[in-house]
Tab-separated table of C-alpha atoms in Angstrom:
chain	number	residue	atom	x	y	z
A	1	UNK	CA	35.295	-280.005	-128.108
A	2	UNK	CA	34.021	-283.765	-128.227
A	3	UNK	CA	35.815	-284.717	-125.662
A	4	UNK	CA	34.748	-282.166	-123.475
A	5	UNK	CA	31.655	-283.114	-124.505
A	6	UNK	CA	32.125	-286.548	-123.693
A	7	UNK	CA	33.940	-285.575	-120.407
A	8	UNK	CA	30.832	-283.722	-119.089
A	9	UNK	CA	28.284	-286.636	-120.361
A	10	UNK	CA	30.707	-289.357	-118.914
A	11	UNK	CA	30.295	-287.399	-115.340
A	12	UNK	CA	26.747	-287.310	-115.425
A	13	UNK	CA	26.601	-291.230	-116.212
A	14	UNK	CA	28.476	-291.871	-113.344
A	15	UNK	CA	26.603	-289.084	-111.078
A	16	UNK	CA	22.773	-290.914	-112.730
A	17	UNK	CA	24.409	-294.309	-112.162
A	18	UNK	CA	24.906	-294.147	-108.500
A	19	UNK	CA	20.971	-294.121	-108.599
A	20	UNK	CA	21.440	-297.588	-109.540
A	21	UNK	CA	24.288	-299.381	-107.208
A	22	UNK	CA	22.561	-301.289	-105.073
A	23	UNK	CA	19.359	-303.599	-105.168
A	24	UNK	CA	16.663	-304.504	-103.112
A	25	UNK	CA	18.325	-307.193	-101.362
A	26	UNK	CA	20.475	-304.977	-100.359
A	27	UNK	CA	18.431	-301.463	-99.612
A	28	UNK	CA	14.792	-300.996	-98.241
A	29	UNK	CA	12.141	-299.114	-101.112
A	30	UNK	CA	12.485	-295.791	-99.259
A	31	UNK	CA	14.673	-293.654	-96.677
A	32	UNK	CA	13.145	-291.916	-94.222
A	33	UNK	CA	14.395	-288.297	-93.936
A	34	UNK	CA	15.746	-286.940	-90.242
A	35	UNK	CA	14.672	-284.415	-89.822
A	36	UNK	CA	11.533	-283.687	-91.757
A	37	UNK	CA	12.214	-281.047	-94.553
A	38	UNK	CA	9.614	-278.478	-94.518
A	39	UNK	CA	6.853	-278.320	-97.672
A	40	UNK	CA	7.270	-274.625	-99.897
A	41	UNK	CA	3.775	-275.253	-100.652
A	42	UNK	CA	1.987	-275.172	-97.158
A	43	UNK	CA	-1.236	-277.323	-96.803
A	44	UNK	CA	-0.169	-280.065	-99.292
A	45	UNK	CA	1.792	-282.955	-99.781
A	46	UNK	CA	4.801	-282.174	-101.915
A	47	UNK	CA	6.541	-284.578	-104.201
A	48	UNK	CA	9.973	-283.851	-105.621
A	49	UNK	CA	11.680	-285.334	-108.437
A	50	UNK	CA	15.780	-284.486	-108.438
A	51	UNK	CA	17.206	-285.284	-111.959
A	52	UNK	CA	19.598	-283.841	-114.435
A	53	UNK	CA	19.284	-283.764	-117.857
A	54	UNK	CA	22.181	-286.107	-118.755
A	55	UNK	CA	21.423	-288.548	-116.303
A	56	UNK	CA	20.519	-291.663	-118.956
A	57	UNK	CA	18.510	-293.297	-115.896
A	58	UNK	CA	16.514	-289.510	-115.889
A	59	UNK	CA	15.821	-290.216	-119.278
A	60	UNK	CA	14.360	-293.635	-119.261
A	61	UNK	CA	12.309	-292.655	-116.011
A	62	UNK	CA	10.693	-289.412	-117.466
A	63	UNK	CA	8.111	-290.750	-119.860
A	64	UNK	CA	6.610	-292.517	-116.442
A	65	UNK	CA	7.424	-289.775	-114.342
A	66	UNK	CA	5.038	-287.583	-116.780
A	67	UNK	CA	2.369	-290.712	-116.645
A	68	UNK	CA	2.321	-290.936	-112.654
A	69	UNK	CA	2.431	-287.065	-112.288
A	70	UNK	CA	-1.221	-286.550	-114.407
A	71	UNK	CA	-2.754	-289.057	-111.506
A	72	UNK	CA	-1.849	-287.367	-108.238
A	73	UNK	CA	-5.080	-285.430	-106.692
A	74	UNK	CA	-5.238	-282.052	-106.250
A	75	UNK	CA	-3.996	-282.465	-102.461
A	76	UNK	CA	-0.505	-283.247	-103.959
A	77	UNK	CA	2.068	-280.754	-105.873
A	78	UNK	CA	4.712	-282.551	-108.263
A	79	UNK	CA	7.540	-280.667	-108.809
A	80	UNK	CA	10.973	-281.601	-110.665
A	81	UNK	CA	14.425	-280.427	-109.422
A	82	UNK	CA	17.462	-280.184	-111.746
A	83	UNK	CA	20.326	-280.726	-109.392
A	84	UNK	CA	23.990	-280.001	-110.271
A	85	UNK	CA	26.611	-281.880	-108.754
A	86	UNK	CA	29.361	-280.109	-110.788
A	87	UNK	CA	29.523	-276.640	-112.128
A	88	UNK	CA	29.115	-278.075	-115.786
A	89	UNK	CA	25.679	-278.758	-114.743
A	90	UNK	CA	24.641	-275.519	-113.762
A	91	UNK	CA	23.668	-273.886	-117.188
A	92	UNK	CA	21.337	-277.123	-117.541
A	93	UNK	CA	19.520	-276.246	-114.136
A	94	UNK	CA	19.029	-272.480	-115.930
A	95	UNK	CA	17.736	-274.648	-118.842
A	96	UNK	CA	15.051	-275.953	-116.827
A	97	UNK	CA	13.711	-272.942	-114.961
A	98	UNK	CA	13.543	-271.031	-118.323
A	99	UNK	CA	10.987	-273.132	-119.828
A	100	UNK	CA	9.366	-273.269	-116.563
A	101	UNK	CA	9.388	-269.255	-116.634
A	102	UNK	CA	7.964	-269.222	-120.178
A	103	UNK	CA	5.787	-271.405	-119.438
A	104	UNK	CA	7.016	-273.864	-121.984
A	105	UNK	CA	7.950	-277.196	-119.995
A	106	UNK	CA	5.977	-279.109	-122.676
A	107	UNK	CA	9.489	-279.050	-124.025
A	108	UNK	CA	11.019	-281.179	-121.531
A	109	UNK	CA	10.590	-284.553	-123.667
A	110	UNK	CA	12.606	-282.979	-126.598
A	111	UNK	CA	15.365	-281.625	-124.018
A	112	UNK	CA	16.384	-285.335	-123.399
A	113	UNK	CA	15.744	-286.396	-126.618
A	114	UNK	CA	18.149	-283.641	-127.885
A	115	UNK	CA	20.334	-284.790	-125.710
A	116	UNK	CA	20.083	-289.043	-125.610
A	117	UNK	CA	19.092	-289.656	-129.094
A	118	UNK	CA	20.378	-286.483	-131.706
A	119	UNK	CA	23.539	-286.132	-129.476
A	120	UNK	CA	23.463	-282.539	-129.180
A	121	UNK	CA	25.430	-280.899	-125.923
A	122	UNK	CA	23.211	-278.913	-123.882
A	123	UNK	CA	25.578	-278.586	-121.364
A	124	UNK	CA	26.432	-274.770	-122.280
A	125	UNK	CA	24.810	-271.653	-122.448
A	126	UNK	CA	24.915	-270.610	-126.096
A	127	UNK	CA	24.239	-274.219	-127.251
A	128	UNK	CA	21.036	-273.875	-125.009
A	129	UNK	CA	20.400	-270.563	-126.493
A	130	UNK	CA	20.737	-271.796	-130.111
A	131	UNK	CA	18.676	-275.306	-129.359
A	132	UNK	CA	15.583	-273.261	-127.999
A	133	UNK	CA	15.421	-271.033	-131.289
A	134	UNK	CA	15.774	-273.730	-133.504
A	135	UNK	CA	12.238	-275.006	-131.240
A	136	UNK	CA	10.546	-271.334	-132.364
A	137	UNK	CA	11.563	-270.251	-129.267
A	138	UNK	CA	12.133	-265.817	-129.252
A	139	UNK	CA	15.816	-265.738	-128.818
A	140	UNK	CA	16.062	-262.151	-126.774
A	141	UNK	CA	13.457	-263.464	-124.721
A	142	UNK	CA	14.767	-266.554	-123.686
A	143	UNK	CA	18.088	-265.550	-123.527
A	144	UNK	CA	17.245	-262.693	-120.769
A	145	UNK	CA	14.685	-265.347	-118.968
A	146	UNK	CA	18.025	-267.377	-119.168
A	147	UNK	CA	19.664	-264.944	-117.086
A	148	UNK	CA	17.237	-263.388	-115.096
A	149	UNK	CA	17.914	-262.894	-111.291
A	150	UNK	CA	14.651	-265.229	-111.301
A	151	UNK	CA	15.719	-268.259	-112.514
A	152	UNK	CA	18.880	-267.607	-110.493
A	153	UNK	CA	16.957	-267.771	-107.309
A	154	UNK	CA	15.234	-270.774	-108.273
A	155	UNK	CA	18.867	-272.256	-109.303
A	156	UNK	CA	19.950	-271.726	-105.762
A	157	UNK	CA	16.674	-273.125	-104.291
A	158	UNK	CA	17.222	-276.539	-105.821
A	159	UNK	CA	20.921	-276.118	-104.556
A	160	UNK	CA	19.699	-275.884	-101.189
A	161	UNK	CA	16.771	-278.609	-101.880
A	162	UNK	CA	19.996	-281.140	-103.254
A	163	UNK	CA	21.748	-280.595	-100.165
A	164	UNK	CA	18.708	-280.752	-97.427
A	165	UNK	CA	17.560	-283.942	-98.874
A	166	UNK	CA	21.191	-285.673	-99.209
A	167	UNK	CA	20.540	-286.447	-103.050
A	168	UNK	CA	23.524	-287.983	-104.298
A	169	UNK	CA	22.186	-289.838	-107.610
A	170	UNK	CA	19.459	-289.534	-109.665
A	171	UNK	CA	17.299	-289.877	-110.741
A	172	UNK	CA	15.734	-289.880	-106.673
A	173	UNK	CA	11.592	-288.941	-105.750
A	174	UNK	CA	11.382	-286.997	-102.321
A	175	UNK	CA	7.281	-287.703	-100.606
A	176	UNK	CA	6.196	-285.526	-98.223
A	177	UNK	CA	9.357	-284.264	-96.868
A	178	UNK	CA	9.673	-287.447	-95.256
A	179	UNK	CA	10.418	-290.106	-97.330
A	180	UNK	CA	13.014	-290.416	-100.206
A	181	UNK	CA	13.024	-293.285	-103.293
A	182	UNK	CA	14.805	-294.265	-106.429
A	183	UNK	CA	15.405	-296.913	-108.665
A	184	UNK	CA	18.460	-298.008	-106.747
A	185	UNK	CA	16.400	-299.056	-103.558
A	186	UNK	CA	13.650	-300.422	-105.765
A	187	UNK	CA	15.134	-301.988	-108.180
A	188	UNK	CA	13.644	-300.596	-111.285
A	189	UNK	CA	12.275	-297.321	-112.624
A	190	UNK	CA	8.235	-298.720	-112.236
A	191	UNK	CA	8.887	-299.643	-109.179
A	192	UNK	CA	10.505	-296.161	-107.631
A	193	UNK	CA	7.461	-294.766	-109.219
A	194	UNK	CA	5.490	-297.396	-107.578
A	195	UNK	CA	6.604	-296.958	-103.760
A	196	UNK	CA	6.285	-293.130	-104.018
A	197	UNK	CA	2.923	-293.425	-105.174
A	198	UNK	CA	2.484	-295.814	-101.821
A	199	UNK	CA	3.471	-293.008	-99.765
A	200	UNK	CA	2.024	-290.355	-101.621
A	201	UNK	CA	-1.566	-292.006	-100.344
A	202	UNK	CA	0.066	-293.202	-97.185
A	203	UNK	CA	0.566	-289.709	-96.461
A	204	UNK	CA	-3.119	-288.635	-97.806
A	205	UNK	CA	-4.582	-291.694	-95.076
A	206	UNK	CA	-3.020	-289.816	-92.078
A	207	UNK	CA	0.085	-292.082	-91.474
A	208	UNK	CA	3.652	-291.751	-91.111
């Protein structure tokens, strides 16, 4: 059991890592995305955040991920996007559209801290299950939610989103449909933050 545990947390440290294998000498702060992806929430700009739950680099980034989102205007829709490069990550992608269905993503913090700091393997279903219980969470309820044809759909959505957008670490920030940035291009986790806030309002000014 550990070391299955430690197989599927070693993967994900090498997925999260490739987020990090180059510098800016050696990358510019952004890619610009051929062709344009199109926006599931017409008349604004939308701003993506692909991560995983494992990812350690997803970890450190989040508490400034949370900071940045609370400043973007109304013209602007943040959204995150658990992506799953392996099929051991797909039960953590469920993990995330659960809260979101319950309306309980004020738990994300304590999902990675589960997970980075108390060691506990959220990579499977009934380990999920009994971690969201132990958080007063109504086990029927969550466990249905869990797996509803709902959060499947959404599942598949950030499938297709991962693949559109050519994510292949994490943790990356997609502007506008346009324009894609991570640490790796930038250098550190500020600064990925940093350029997609400089084409967030790039975007707002009219200019592409």
């Amino acid at each position: 059991m550990k070391f299955a545990l430690f197989s599927r947390l070693l993967s994900g440290l090498a997925l999260g890592l490739a987020a990090l294998t180059m510098t800016p000498a050696q990358a510019a702060p952004f890619d610009t995305l051929d062709p344009v992806q199109p926006s599931d929430t017409p008349g604004k700009i939308e701003v993506l955040e692909f991560f995983f739950y494992t990812c350690p680099h997803c970890n450190h980034i989040e508490p400034l991920i949370e900071k940045w989102q609370k400043t973007l205007p109304d013209s602007v829709v943040f959204k995150s996007v658990p992506v799953a490069f392996n099929a051991s990550m797909r039960d953590m992608q469920k993990l995330y559209y659960t809260l979101d269905a319950l309306d309980r993503l004020d738990l994300q913090p304590a999902v990675f801290k589960a997970i980075h700091e108390q060691g506990k393997d959220l990579t499977q279903a009934k380990n999920i299950i009994d971690w969201a219980a132990a958080q007063g969470m109504d086990r029927q309820t969550f466990t249905d939610t869990f797996n509803s044809f709902g959060v499947q759909t959404k599942v598949s959505r950030a499938d297709e989103l991962t693949k559109s957008y050519h994510v292949e670490g994490t943790p990356t920030i997609a502007v506008g449909g346009r324009y894609l940035t991570s640490p790796a291009q930038t250098g550190t986790y500020q600064g990925a933050i940093d350029e997609a806030d400089k084409l967030v309002k790039q975007l707002l000014a009219g200019k592409k």
